[in-house]
Short mmCIF file of C-alpha atoms in Angstrom, two decimals:
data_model
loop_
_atom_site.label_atom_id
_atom_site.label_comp_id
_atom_site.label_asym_id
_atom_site.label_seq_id
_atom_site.Cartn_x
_atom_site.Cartn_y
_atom_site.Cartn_z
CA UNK Z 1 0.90 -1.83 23.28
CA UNK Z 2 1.63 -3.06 19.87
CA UNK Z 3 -0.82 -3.55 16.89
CA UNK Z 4 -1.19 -4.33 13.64
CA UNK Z 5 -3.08 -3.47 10.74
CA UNK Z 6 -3.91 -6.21 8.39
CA UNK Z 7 -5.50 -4.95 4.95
CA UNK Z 8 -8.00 -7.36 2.49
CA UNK Z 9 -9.34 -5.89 -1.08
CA UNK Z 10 -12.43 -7.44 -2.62
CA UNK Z 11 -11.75 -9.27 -5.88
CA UNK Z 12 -13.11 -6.47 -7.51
CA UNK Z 13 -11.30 -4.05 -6.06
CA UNK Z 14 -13.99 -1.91 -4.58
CA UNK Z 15 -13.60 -2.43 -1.03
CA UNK Z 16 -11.06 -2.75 1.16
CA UNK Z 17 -11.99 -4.30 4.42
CA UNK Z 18 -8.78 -3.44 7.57
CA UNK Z 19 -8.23 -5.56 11.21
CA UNK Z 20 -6.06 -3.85 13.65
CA UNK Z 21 -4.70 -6.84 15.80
CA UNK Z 22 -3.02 -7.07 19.15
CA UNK Z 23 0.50 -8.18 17.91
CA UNK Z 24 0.87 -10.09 21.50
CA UNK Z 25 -2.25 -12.00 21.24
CA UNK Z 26 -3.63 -11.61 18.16
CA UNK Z 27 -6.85 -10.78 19.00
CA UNK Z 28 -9.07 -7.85 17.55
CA UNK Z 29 -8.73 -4.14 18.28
CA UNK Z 30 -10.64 -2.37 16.11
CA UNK Z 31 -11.78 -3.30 12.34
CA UNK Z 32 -11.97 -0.55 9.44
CA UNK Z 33 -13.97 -0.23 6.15
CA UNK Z 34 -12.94 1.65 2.95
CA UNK Z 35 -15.32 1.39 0.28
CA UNK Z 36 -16.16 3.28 -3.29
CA UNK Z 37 -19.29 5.81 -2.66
CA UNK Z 38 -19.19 5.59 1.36
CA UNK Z 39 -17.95 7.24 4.00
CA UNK Z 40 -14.69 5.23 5.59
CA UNK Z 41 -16.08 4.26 8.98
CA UNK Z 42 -14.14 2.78 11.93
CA UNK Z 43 -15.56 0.20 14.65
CA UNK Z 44 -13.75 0.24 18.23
CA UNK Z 45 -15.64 -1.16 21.02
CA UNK Z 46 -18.75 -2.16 19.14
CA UNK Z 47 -19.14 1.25 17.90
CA UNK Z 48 -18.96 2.83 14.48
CA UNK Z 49 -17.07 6.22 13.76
CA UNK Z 50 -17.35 7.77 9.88
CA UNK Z 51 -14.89 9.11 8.55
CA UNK Z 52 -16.70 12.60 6.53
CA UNK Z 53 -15.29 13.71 3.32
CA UNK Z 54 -17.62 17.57 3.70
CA UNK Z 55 -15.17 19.78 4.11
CA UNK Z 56 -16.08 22.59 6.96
CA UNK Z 57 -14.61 25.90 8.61
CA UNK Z 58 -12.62 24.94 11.73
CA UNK Z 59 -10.58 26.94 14.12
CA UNK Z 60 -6.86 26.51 13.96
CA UNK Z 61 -5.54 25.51 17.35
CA UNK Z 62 -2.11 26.82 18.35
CA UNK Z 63 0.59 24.23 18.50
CA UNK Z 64 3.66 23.02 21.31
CA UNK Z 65 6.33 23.02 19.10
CA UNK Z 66 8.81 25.99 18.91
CA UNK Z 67 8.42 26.99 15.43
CA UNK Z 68 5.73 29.30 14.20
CA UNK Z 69 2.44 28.26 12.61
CA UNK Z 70 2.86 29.12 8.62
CA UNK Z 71 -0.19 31.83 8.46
CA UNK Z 72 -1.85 33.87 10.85
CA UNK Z 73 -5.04 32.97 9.49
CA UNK Z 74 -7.36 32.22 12.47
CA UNK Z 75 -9.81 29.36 10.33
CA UNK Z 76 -8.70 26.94 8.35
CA UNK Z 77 -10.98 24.39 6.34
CA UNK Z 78 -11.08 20.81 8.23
CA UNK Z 79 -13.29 17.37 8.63
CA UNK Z 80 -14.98 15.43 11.17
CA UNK Z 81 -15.00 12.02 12.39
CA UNK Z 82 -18.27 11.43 13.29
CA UNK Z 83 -20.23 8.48 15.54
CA UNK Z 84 -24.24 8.24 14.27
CA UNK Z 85 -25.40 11.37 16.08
CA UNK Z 86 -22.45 14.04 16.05
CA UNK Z 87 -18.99 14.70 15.69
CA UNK Z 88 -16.28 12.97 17.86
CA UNK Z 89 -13.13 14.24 16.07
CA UNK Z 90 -11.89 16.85 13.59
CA UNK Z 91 -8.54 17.38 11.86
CA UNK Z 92 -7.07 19.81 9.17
CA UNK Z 93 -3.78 19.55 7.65
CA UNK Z 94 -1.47 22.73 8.88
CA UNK Z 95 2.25 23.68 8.35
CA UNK Z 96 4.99 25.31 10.19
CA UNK Z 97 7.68 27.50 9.28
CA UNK Z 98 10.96 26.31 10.43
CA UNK Z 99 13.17 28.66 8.14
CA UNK Z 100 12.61 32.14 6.24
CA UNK Z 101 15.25 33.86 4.22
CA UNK Z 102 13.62 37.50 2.91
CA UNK Z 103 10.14 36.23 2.07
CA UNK Z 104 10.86 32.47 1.03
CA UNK Z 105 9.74 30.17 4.06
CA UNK Z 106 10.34 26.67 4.68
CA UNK Z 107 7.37 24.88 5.66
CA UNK Z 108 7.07 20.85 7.67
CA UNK Z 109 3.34 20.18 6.83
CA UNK Z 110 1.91 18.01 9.57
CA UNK Z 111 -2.12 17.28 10.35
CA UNK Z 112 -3.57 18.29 13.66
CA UNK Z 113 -6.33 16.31 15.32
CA UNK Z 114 -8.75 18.01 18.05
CA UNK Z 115 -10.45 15.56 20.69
CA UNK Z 116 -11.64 15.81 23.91
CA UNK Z 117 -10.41 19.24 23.94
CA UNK Z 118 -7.14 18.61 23.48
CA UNK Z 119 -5.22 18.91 20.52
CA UNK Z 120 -2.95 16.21 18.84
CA UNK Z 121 -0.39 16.47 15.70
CA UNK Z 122 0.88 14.15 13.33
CA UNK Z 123 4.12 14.24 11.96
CA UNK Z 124 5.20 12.32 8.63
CA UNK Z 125 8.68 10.98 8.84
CA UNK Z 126 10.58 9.01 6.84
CA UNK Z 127 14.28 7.82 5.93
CA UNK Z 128 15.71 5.60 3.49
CA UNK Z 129 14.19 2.37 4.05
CA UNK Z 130 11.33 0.61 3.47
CA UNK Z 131 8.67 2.05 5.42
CA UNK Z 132 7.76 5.24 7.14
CA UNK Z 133 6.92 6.69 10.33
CA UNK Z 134 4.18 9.01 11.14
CA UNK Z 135 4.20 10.19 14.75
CA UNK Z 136 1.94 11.54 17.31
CA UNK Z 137 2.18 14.34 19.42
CA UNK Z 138 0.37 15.69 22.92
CA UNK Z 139 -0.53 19.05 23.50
CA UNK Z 140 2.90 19.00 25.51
CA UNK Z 141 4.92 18.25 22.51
CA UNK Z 142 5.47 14.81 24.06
CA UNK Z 143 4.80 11.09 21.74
CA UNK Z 144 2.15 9.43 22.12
CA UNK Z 145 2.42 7.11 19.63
CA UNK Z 146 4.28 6.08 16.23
CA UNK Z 147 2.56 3.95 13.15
CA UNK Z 148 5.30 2.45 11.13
CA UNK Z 149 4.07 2.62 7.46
CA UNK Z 150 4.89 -0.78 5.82
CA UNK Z 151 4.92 -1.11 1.81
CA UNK Z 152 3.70 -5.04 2.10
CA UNK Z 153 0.36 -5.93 0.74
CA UNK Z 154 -1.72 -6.93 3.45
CA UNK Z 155 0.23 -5.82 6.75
CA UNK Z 156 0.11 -2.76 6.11
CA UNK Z 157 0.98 -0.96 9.76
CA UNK Z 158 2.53 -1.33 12.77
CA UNK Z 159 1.51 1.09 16.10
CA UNK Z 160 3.51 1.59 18.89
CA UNK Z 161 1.38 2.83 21.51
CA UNK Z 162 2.96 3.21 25.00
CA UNK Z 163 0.02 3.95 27.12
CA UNK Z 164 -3.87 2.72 26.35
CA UNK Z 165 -5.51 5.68 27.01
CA UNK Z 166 -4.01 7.00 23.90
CA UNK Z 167 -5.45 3.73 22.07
CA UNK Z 168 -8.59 5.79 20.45
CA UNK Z 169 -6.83 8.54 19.19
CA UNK Z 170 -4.14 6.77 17.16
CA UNK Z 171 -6.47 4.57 15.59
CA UNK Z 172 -8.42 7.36 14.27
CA UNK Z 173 -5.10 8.72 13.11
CA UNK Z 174 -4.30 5.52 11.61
CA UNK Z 175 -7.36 5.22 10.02
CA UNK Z 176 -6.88 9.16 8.67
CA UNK Z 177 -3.95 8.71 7.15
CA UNK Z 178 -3.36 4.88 6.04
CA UNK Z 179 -6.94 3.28 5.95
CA UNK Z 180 -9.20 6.54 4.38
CA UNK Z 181 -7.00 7.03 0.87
CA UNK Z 182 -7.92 6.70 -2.41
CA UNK Z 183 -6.95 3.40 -3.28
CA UNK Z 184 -9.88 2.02 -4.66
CA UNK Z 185 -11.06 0.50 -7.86
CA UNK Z 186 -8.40 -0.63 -11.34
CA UNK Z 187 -4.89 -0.73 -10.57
CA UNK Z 188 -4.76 2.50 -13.28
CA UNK Z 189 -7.03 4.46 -10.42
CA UNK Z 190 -5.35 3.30 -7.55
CA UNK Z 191 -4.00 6.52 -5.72
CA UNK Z 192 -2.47 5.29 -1.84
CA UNK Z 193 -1.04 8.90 -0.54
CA UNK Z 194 -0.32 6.86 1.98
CA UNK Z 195 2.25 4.79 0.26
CA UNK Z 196 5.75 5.20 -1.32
CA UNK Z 197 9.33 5.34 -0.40
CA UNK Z 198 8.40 8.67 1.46
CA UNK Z 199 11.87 10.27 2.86
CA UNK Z 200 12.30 13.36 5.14
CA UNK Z 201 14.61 16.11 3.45
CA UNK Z 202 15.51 18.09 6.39
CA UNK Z 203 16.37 17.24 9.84
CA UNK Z 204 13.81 19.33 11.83
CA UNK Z 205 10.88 16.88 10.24
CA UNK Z 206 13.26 13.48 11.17
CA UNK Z 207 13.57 15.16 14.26
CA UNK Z 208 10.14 14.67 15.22
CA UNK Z 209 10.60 10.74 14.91
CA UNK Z 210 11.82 9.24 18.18
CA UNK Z 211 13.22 5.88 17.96
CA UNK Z 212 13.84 5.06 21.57
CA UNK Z 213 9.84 5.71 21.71
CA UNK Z 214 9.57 2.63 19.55
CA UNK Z 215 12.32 0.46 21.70
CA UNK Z 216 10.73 1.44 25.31
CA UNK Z 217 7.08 0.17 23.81
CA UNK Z 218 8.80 -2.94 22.48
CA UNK Z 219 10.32 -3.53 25.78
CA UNK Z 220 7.06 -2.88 27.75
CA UNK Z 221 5.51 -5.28 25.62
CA UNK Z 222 8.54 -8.08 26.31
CA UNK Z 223 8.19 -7.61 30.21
CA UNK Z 224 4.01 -7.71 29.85
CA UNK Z 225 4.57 -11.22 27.72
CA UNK Z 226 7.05 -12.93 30.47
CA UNK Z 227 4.96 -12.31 33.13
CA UNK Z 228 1.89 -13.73 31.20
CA UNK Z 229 3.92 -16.83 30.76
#
């Protein structure tokens, strides 16, 4: 599956109103708001989701991947996406250490999501073009799915999602990380950490992006098309 995320600002810059679209059809997957003095909410299947900016305790959840979380702390502070009566989702940003010379360590931050009880990383990747990547991982280390960053104005993502039942999860993630920034209000304000010519500086973070991931979804997608028509 393969959507897109279209972005519109009010004229007054206050509010920025998303669609995520089903790039085969064009029809509507999920909308997103992003407005000054409210929570960021997200509406999939008739349903709202907020996105809360109250920080909270959480417990850190031990990761897949074969390097070693940064700390040994066993809490970490966190936030929760919510629905009207209680929480749904929480992440917390994390890092792990992939290198340590005497007591310098190199870190590769990443954000970990916890649903359903199963826990879910994101990975921020990027190389020297005109986008970015950030990719989602299983509790099995294995992709889920990939949001290509793009630096237009209104299309503002592409997600590569290879099987549906992952469908909820990376458009929380996508509304986490692209749709819930501070981008709001005079161009002087306007703070997108989203945004940028971001570019990976060590090959253990690009090798988290998986390109053929991409190329088997687009392919999927090309087969599901022909036999429509």
């Amino acid at each position: 599956m393969i959507i897109n995320l279209y972005m519109k600002k009010s004229q007054d810059g206050w509010e920025a109103n998303y669609t995520f679209r089903n790039a085969s059809n064009g029809e509507i997957v999920a909308t997103a708001n992003n407005k000054k003095d409210d929570y960021c909410n997200l509406i999939y299947l008739n349903k709202k989701y907020y996105l809360k900016n109250h920080p909270k305790k959480m417990k850190r959840f031990l990761l897949p991947i074969k390097y070693p979380l940064c700390s040994k702390r066993k809490w970490t502070i966190g936030f929760d996406i919510t629905d009207e009566n209680s929480s749904i989702c929480s992440y917390y940003s994390e890092a792990v250490t992939y290198d340590k010379k005497f007591v310098f360590k190199r870190n590769m931050g990443l954000t970990v999501f916890r649903y359903n009880n199963e826990t879910y990383s994101l990975y921020k990747v990027g190389f020297n073009e005109p986008c970015h990547y950030y990719c989602l991982y299983d509790e099995n280390d294995k992709t889920i799915a990939i949001i290509k960053r793009l630096y237009g104005d209104e299309k503002r993502a592409t997600i590569y999602i290879e099987n549906e039942d992952h469908l909820f999860i990376s458009l929380m993630a996508c509304t986490e990380e692209i749709v819930d920034v501070a981008n709001l209000g005079s161009r002087e304000d306007m703070m997108d950490t989203s945004a940028g010519n971001y570019i990976s500086m060590n090959n253990i973070e690009k090798e988290r992006f998986d390109k053929s991931f991409i190329d088997r979804v687009k392919m999927m997608e090309e087969k599901q098309n022909d036999f429509k028509n």
